[in-house]
Amino acid sequence: MNVVAPFEGIGASVRRKEDLRFLSGRGQYTDDIARPGQAHAYILRSPHAHARILKVDTAAARAMPGVVAVYTGEDTKGLGGIPCGWQLHNKDGSPMAEPRHPVLAEGKARHVGDPVAVVVAETRAQAKDAAEAIEVEYEVLPAVPTLREALAPGAAQLHDAAPGNLCYDWHIGDKAVTDAAFAQAHKVVRFETTNNRLVPNAMEPRAAIGDYDPTTGEHTLWTTSQNPHVIRLLMGAFVLNIPESRLRVVAPDVGGGFGSKIYHYAEEAIVTWAASKLHRPVKWTADRSEAFISDAHGRDHVTTCELALDETGKFLGLRVDTLANMGAYLSTFAPCVPTYLYATLLSGVYAMPTIYAEVKAVFTSTVAVDAYRGAGRPEATYLLERLVDVAAAETGMDRVEIRRRNFIPTDAFPYQTPVALQYDSGDYFSTLDAALETAGWADFEARRAEAAKQGKLRGIGISTYVEACGIAPSAVVGSLGARAGLYEVGTIRVHPTGSVTVLTGAHSHGQGHETTFAQLVADRLGVPLSQVDVVHGDTAKVPFGMGTYGSRSLAVGGSAMVKAMDKVVDKAKKIAAHLLEASVQDIEFERGTFRVAGTDRTKALAEVSLAAYVPHNYPIEELEPGLEETAFYDPKNFTYPGGCHICEVEIERDTGKAQVVNFTAVDDVGRVINPMIVEGQVQGGVAQGIGQALMEEAVYDEAGQLLSGSMMDYSMPRAEDLPMVGVANHVTLCTHNPLGVKGCGEVGAIGSPPAVMNAVVDALREFGVRHVEMPATPAKIWNIINAGAQRMAAE
Amino acid sequence: MYDFDYHKPSSVADAVKLLSADPDARAISGGQTLLPALKHRLNRPTYLVDLSGIAELKGVKREGDKVTVGALTRHIEVQNSPEVKSAIPALAHMAAVIGDIQVRNRGTIGGSVANNDPAADYPSAVLGLGATVVTDKRRIAADDFFQGMFTTALEPGELLTAIEFPIPEKAGYAKMRNPASRYVMVGVFVAKTKGGVRVVVNGAGPGVFRQTEMEQALSANWSPDAVAGIKQASEGLNSDIHGSAEYRAHLVTVMAKRAVADAG
């Protein structure tokens, strides 16, 4: 009998199956792979933020020991440009500016780190030595590293195809209705802020190996990717002109992505192309310094916003004007991040009658900016949740009460926002109440007073949020400019003796899919967890897939598995009916057993699968042998996780150092398959949110040099910077997918930054502070304390 | 890194011979500064002279009123040394807060002092305690040893072999770490010794320096309050994305107060 022990099914905190290989050093990452005869690529990158390339002399480099080949933009100019996956339109309906993104720079370098030449040599060190011998003559042009500099009249132009460095000028919502709401307002609260630019810094730097078999014409790319099928599509179809049938992309174990490994990068095309030219494998591995100037960065918005309120504190409308940094070239998802993943979330958890948002996307002489954990939704949540706190302060309302008063009522779902989205479910009052209770909100003042005795400033902050994930309905995103569908694919392969292999187009790079998906399948099919294995990350094994990002793996990928399992069970019921000599309508399936309803006549799944593969006694006229089904699942809507985060900070008065001392996250991520994994996902997201709020910032100088270009100057949070994060769930089920799941990968990074910053502002309230920009570093906070103290002394 | 040759002598004399023979040769002990520089191709030595095989450079000795620490003694060994902990607890404390556990297990006191990184910890203790830097050729007073950013009195080919720390009446050390690198942003070492009170600032400027106004105040009244009102001038201090010179100047007073309060 195959009976699932209850502790390993849906809802059980099963230990991660994949951890045995990771913890014992047996993970197989791209850089661990050594192909026979492989050569090594090193990429020479521009040291200038903006420069004309007058001459590249590779003669000396070619003569260096071990050098196999040297390529420049002259060699790759016949290749396609790196494609962008989204096309946005301007207010006037014209398409966004989409300048060519060459594989290697053609005539001009547009950011520090822009690839200018590639050396392929027998060893990595030889390639690096030879790269130093390449002579590049640059004519340095003025850099435009910041949004305001790039948009300034007379600013240096990065692309001929993007006048004024403008990518697009986009808007959403009803301007006239919103203006009318503001005209009626009792009070208007204005607020301006910058969402700080971040460097993703996954633990594993990017790497890629290209290989080519001249006898079959098959290309293979191993790459650190979150979505190998997408890379196959983008690189094969747009850059290298290789049919999918002859291009295999493998994303083996990948050490974290956070979005930065979604995109198709030039290095992937370079190694694949070079391997086919040289007829030998070519490997490239970034070091950390290279990652800082070549991985897509995140965030980087400058925003002005206004909130209109009536005399009771009810929100009447919201106006938002955002500048979003695209970097020097459009990365795969970049145009949609500050629009459809940001402006559509500006209603937040509130019944906001009307919204009008304008977004200008801007090219700058910096590395590309694209989705980073949360992608647009952290920026929207931060803006709104800081704005609501500012509004509370300026109207004299309580911070919790103003939120409660404006929440979307729990009985109002499905709820249509004025910015396109329709939230299917949620219960913001319950997550708020649970968080207030757990965090001890009511007795905070005692803790503040206690801290004051120790000379510390203690503050508490709250953030209530909703996000849209589980992306996404293909027709919807298609109408918004996506150049791909966003369904997911799952295959359930029941083997003859009843074990199961699951093929998924989702990709695990830290999320624990091999465990969660196995639990889901084990639970549904009634197979022991140990007999379910999950395969992902290889286009030669998995039929198709769109990959993992936007907290979509379970909501979309898991739903595809459910659909495939439904097909498997349907077929298996027919086989069981034959074996049990019963009518298929009378067959029930439960916990791995097929039963003739109301009798004790049963067949186990393994008996049915054996019959399917050894069809001696089998309805062969009407049913094919075998028990394997594939399903494509296209979601009906986004999913809408939401919740409440509460943070307490203590600030050292004399140094300005803020320490998070308490953090409570109560999230509604829908049904939970593995609570331990969900808790880990939330904690990891909160760690990154605290990093953004207090520590992390990519800083460019006027010349476009990345000042925070290494761990010496880019402040990543460490264990000692983080509190124990209390995580709890309050579940409302997603109404439109078969599992009722919503997604948990990004909520931590979305909900936490405003909770931290609201706590920082609260801690500094005695200094008359209205707002503190992220990251709230010790020096920045001390400046506020010092200025406040001097002002008070003067008064 | 670029290719280099490698030597591992077993005596100071052999090491000095190797280092004197070629101005582009480099000594390596724990490698906590040199190795990253090599990896980034910022340094191109002809050969490395690995000091780790020289037994005479290792260990901690207490003799009379001084503690002698061999150049090759690792931070973790200073941190855990019973002699250092009993004679100069502030020095053991300093060693315990250098970098992280990996750095402390590899880095050596000789390497740190000879490198004289403005953001290093040890130079402030060496100057603050009025220690003597011992080399294969001579004995150099701490006051003469540190000569600004990454610069010391060591001559080419000269090898730092040990540091002699006089045992103070009291000493203390406090620092604020750079939030990114976790090197010292501002540190202050205070000591009350037979030779008088010393207050030495590290991290804040281009090199370690004595804060004489605080020294005078503490000579009159050894208490945190004595330095609380003394402001460090910000001129000449470091200023970067992590903090202005004014912020660092302010932290000098804060860290001095803490160092005195913690002094033992």
mmCIF file of N, CA, C and O in Angstrom, chain A residues 182-232:
data_model
loop_
_atom_site.group_PDB
_atom_site.id
_atom_site.type_symbol
_atom_site.label_atom_id
_atom_site.label_comp_id
_atom_site.label_asym_id
_atom_site.label_seq_id
_atom_site.Cartn_x
_atom_site.Cartn_y
_atom_site.Cartn_z
ATOM 1 N N PHE A 182 -8.370 65.668 -6.343
ATOM 2 C CA PHE A 182 -7.467 66.558 -5.600
ATOM 3 C C PHE A 182 -8.104 67.925 -5.380
ATOM 4 O O PHE A 182 -7.879 68.558 -4.345
ATOM 5 N N ALA A 183 -8.900 68.360 -6.362
ATOM 6 C CA ALA A 183 -9.543 69.663 -6.228
ATOM 7 C C ALA A 183 -10.528 69.674 -5.050
ATOM 8 O O ALA A 183 -10.784 70.717 -4.449
ATOM 9 N N GLN A 184 -11.066 68.519 -4.730
ATOM 10 C CA GLN A 184 -12.048 68.398 -3.624
ATOM 11 C C GLN A 184 -11.389 68.128 -2.275
ATOM 12 O O GLN A 184 -12.077 68.050 -1.268
ATOM 13 N N ALA A 185 -10.077 67.912 -2.283
ATOM 14 C CA ALA A 185 -9.432 67.342 -1.097
ATOM 15 C C ALA A 185 -9.460 68.304 0.079
ATOM 16 O O ALA A 185 -9.298 69.515 -0.071
ATOM 17 N N HIS A 186 -9.617 67.743 1.255
ATOM 18 C CA HIS A 186 -9.481 68.496 2.496
ATOM 19 C C HIS A 186 -7.999 68.749 2.779
ATOM 20 O O HIS A 186 -7.612 69.799 3.293
ATOM 21 N N LYS A 187 -7.187 67.779 2.384
ATOM 22 C CA LYS A 187 -5.748 67.879 2.673
ATOM 23 C C LYS A 187 -4.972 67.137 1.579
ATOM 24 O O LYS A 187 -5.391 66.069 1.136
ATOM 25 N N VAL A 188 -3.872 67.714 1.153
ATOM 26 C CA VAL A 188 -2.993 67.038 0.198
ATOM 27 C C VAL A 188 -1.612 66.886 0.837
ATOM 28 O O VAL A 188 -1.045 67.861 1.342
ATOM 29 N N VAL A 189 -1.107 65.682 0.834
ATOM 30 C CA VAL A 189 0.220 65.404 1.404
ATOM 31 C C VAL A 189 1.185 65.106 0.262
ATOM 32 O O VAL A 189 0.909 64.248 -0.583
ATOM 33 N N ARG A 190 2.279 65.857 0.233
ATOM 34 C CA ARG A 190 3.270 65.672 -0.830
ATOM 35 C C ARG A 190 4.522 65.023 -0.263
ATOM 36 O O ARG A 190 4.896 65.269 0.887
ATOM 37 N N PHE A 191 5.184 64.280 -1.117
ATOM 38 C CA PHE A 191 6.325 63.517 -0.625
ATOM 39 C C PHE A 191 7.221 63.171 -1.810
ATOM 40 O O PHE A 191 6.741 62.862 -2.891
ATOM 41 N N GLU A 192 8.519 63.279 -1.573
ATOM 42 C CA GLU A 192 9.492 62.997 -2.630
ATOM 43 C C GLU A 192 10.502 62.007 -2.095
ATOM 44 O O GLU A 192 10.952 62.149 -0.956
ATOM 45 N N THR A 193 10.871 61.045 -2.889
ATOM 46 C CA THR A 193 11.846 60.083 -2.374
ATOM 47 C C THR A 193 12.610 59.395 -3.499
ATOM 48 O O THR A 193 12.170 59.374 -4.644
ATOM 49 N N THR A 194 13.739 58.847 -3.114
ATOM 50 C CA THR A 194 14.563 58.054 -4.023
ATOM 51 C C THR A 194 14.534 56.614 -3.539
ATOM 52 O O THR A 194 14.688 56.372 -2.349
ATOM 53 N N ASN A 195 14.314 55.691 -4.463
ATOM 54 C CA ASN A 195 14.447 54.286 -4.085
ATOM 55 C C ASN A 195 15.844 53.846 -4.485
ATOM 56 O O ASN A 195 16.182 53.810 -5.673
ATOM 57 N N ASN A 196 16.656 53.530 -3.474
ATOM 58 C CA ASN A 196 18.091 53.351 -3.709
ATOM 59 C C ASN A 196 18.417 52.170 -4.614
ATOM 60 O O ASN A 196 17.782 51.136 -4.573
ATOM 61 N N ARG A 197 19.431 52.410 -5.392
ATOM 62 C CA ARG A 197 19.904 51.408 -6.355
ATOM 63 C C ARG A 197 20.667 50.301 -5.625
ATOM 64 O O ARG A 197 21.497 50.578 -4.754
ATOM 65 N N LEU A 198 20.382 49.060 -6.011
ATOM 66 C CA LEU A 198 20.957 47.918 -5.310
ATOM 67 C C LEU A 198 21.727 47.019 -6.273
ATOM 68 O O LEU A 198 21.420 46.950 -7.459
ATOM 69 N N VAL A 199 22.707 46.324 -5.725
ATOM 70 C CA VAL A 199 23.442 45.303 -6.481
ATOM 71 C C VAL A 199 23.012 43.947 -5.933
ATOM 72 O O VAL A 199 23.124 43.718 -4.729
ATOM 73 N N PRO A 200 22.503 43.067 -6.790
ATOM 74 C CA PRO A 200 21.889 41.831 -6.280
ATOM 75 C C PRO A 200 22.838 40.942 -5.469
ATOM 76 O O PRO A 200 22.460 40.428 -4.426
ATOM 77 N N ASN A 201 24.049 40.704 -5.961
ATOM 78 C CA ASN A 201 25.012 39.915 -5.191
ATOM 79 C C ASN A 201 24.527 38.531 -4.778
ATOM 80 O O ASN A 201 24.590 38.171 -3.596
ATOM 81 N N ALA A 202 24.067 37.749 -5.739
ATOM 82 C CA ALA A 202 23.818 36.335 -5.448
ATOM 83 C C ALA A 202 25.145 35.708 -5.024
ATOM 84 O O ALA A 202 26.213 36.155 -5.436
ATOM 85 N N MET A 203 25.069 34.671 -4.198
ATOM 86 C CA MET A 203 26.313 34.087 -3.685
ATOM 87 C C MET A 203 27.191 33.555 -4.827
ATOM 88 O O MET A 203 28.410 33.714 -4.814
ATOM 89 N N GLU A 204 26.569 32.927 -5.809
ATOM 90 C CA GLU A 204 27.335 32.406 -6.948
ATOM 91 C C GLU A 204 27.385 33.464 -8.054
ATOM 92 O O GLU A 204 26.342 33.855 -8.579
ATOM 93 N N PRO A 205 28.569 33.919 -8.431
ATOM 94 C CA PRO A 205 28.634 34.838 -9.575
ATOM 95 C C PRO A 205 28.202 34.117 -10.859
ATOM 96 O O PRO A 205 28.192 32.892 -10.916
ATOM 97 N N ARG A 206 27.873 34.890 -11.868
ATOM 98 C CA ARG A 206 27.420 34.276 -13.121
ATOM 99 C C ARG A 206 28.555 33.521 -13.811
ATOM 100 O O ARG A 206 29.726 33.868 -13.652
ATOM 101 N N ALA A 207 28.171 32.504 -14.575
ATOM 102 C CA ALA A 207 29.142 31.723 -15.337
ATOM 103 C C ALA A 207 28.421 31.139 -16.543
ATOM 104 O O ALA A 207 27.193 31.024 -16.536
ATOM 105 N N ALA A 208 29.164 30.806 -17.586
ATOM 106 C CA ALA A 208 28.560 30.210 -18.782
ATOM 107 C C ALA A 208 29.610 29.378 -19.514
ATOM 108 O O ALA A 208 30.787 29.752 -19.549
ATOM 109 N N ILE A 209 29.158 28.259 -20.053
ATOM 110 C CA ILE A 209 30.027 27.431 -20.895
ATOM 111 C C ILE A 209 29.293 27.164 -22.195
ATOM 112 O O ILE A 209 28.153 26.689 -22.183
ATOM 113 N N GLY A 210 29.934 27.475 -23.304
ATOM 114 C CA GLY A 210 29.371 27.149 -24.612
ATOM 115 C C GLY A 210 30.051 25.911 -25.163
ATOM 116 O O GLY A 210 31.253 25.705 -24.943
ATOM 117 N N ASP A 211 29.297 25.077 -25.866
ATOM 118 C CA ASP A 211 29.882 23.888 -26.483
ATOM 119 C C ASP A 211 29.178 23.670 -27.823
ATOM 120 O O ASP A 211 28.040 24.104 -28.005
ATOM 121 N N TYR A 212 29.871 23.009 -28.731
ATOM 122 C CA TYR A 212 29.312 22.824 -30.072
ATOM 123 C C TYR A 212 29.785 21.496 -30.623
ATOM 124 O O TYR A 212 30.965 21.149 -30.510
ATOM 125 N N ASP A 213 28.841 20.747 -31.173
ATOM 126 C CA ASP A 213 29.177 19.473 -31.802
ATOM 127 C C ASP A 213 29.039 19.647 -33.316
ATOM 128 O O ASP A 213 27.925 19.697 -33.841
ATOM 129 N N PRO A 214 30.175 19.753 -34.042
ATOM 130 C CA PRO A 214 30.095 20.013 -35.484
ATOM 131 C C PRO A 214 29.465 18.851 -36.253
ATOM 132 O O PRO A 214 28.999 19.038 -37.371
ATOM 133 N N THR A 215 29.425 17.658 -35.636
ATOM 134 C CA THR A 215 28.844 16.531 -36.369
ATOM 135 C C THR A 215 27.320 16.578 -36.353
ATOM 136 O O THR A 215 26.677 16.098 -37.285
ATOM 137 N N THR A 216 26.742 17.138 -35.322
ATOM 138 C CA THR A 216 25.272 17.207 -35.255
ATOM 139 C C THR A 216 24.766 18.629 -35.420
ATOM 140 O O THR A 216 23.575 18.842 -35.624
ATOM 141 N N GLY A 217 25.689 19.587 -35.294
ATOM 142 C CA GLY A 217 25.264 20.988 -35.331
ATOM 143 C C GLY A 217 24.576 21.427 -34.050
ATOM 144 O O GLY A 217 23.941 22.466 -34.014
ATOM 145 N N GLU A 218 24.724 20.624 -32.976
ATOM 146 C CA GLU A 218 24.038 20.982 -31.738
ATOM 147 C C GLU A 218 24.912 21.888 -30.862
ATOM 148 O O GLU A 218 26.078 21.610 -30.613
ATOM 149 N N HIS A 219 24.294 22.968 -30.409
ATOM 150 C CA HIS A 219 24.944 23.891 -29.475
ATOM 151 C C HIS A 219 24.438 23.594 -28.075
ATOM 152 O O HIS A 219 23.250 23.322 -27.897
ATOM 153 N N THR A 220 25.345 23.683 -27.102
ATOM 154 C CA THR A 220 24.915 23.547 -25.713
ATOM 155 C C THR A 220 25.463 24.725 -24.916
ATOM 156 O O THR A 220 26.619 25.110 -25.093
ATOM 157 N N LEU A 221 24.604 25.262 -24.071
ATOM 158 C CA LEU A 221 25.021 26.339 -23.166
ATOM 159 C C LEU A 221 24.675 25.936 -21.746
ATOM 160 O O LEU A 221 23.524 25.650 -21.446
ATOM 161 N N TRP A 222 25.686 25.865 -20.884
ATOM 162 C CA TRP A 222 25.446 25.747 -19.453
ATOM 163 C C TRP A 222 25.515 27.160 -18.892
ATOM 164 O O TRP A 222 26.486 27.885 -19.179
ATOM 165 N N THR A 223 24.542 27.522 -18.128
ATOM 166 C CA THR A 223 24.541 28.905 -17.663
ATOM 167 C C THR A 223 23.835 29.049 -16.329
ATOM 168 O O THR A 223 22.953 28.254 -15.981
ATOM 169 N N THR A 224 24.233 30.067 -15.587
ATOM 170 C CA THR A 224 23.646 30.367 -14.280
ATOM 171 C C THR A 224 22.348 31.123 -14.504
ATOM 172 O O THR A 224 22.302 32.338 -14.362
ATOM 173 N N SER A 225 21.301 30.383 -14.839
ATOM 174 C CA SER A 225 20.060 31.043 -15.235
ATOM 175 C C SER A 225 18.888 30.586 -14.386
ATOM 176 O O SER A 225 18.845 29.454 -13.911
ATOM 177 N N GLN A 226 17.925 31.486 -14.234
ATOM 178 C CA GLN A 226 16.674 31.157 -13.566
ATOM 179 C C GLN A 226 15.647 30.593 -14.555
ATOM 180 O O GLN A 226 14.559 30.210 -14.138
ATOM 181 N N ASN A 227 15.982 30.608 -15.863
ATOM 182 C CA ASN A 227 14.994 30.187 -16.866
ATOM 183 C C ASN A 227 15.658 29.756 -18.173
ATOM 184 O O ASN A 227 15.711 30.516 -19.138
ATOM 185 N N PRO A 228 16.179 28.521 -18.185
ATOM 186 C CA PRO A 228 16.945 28.077 -19.348
ATOM 187 C C PRO A 228 16.156 28.117 -20.664
ATOM 188 O O PRO A 228 16.731 28.436 -21.698
ATOM 189 N N HIS A 229 14.851 27.799 -20.628
ATOM 190 C CA HIS A 229 14.092 27.828 -21.884
ATOM 191 C C HIS A 229 13.982 29.247 -22.434
ATOM 192 O O HIS A 229 13.963 29.449 -23.652
ATOM 193 N N VAL A 230 13.878 30.201 -21.541
ATOM 194 C CA VAL A 230 13.775 31.594 -21.997
ATOM 195 C C VAL A 230 15.092 32.023 -22.639
ATOM 196 O O VAL A 230 15.110 32.702 -23.671
ATOM 197 N N ILE A 231 16.202 31.602 -22.057
ATOM 198 C CA ILE A 231 17.504 31.932 -22.638
ATOM 199 C C ILE A 231 17.627 31.286 -24.017
ATOM 200 O O ILE A 231 18.104 31.892 -24.971
ATOM 201 N N ARG A 232 17.146 30.039 -24.111
ATOM 202 C CA ARG A 232 17.206 29.353 -25.415
ATOM 203 C C ARG A 232 16.427 30.154 -26.455
ATOM 204 O O ARG A 232 16.889 30.359 -27.574
#
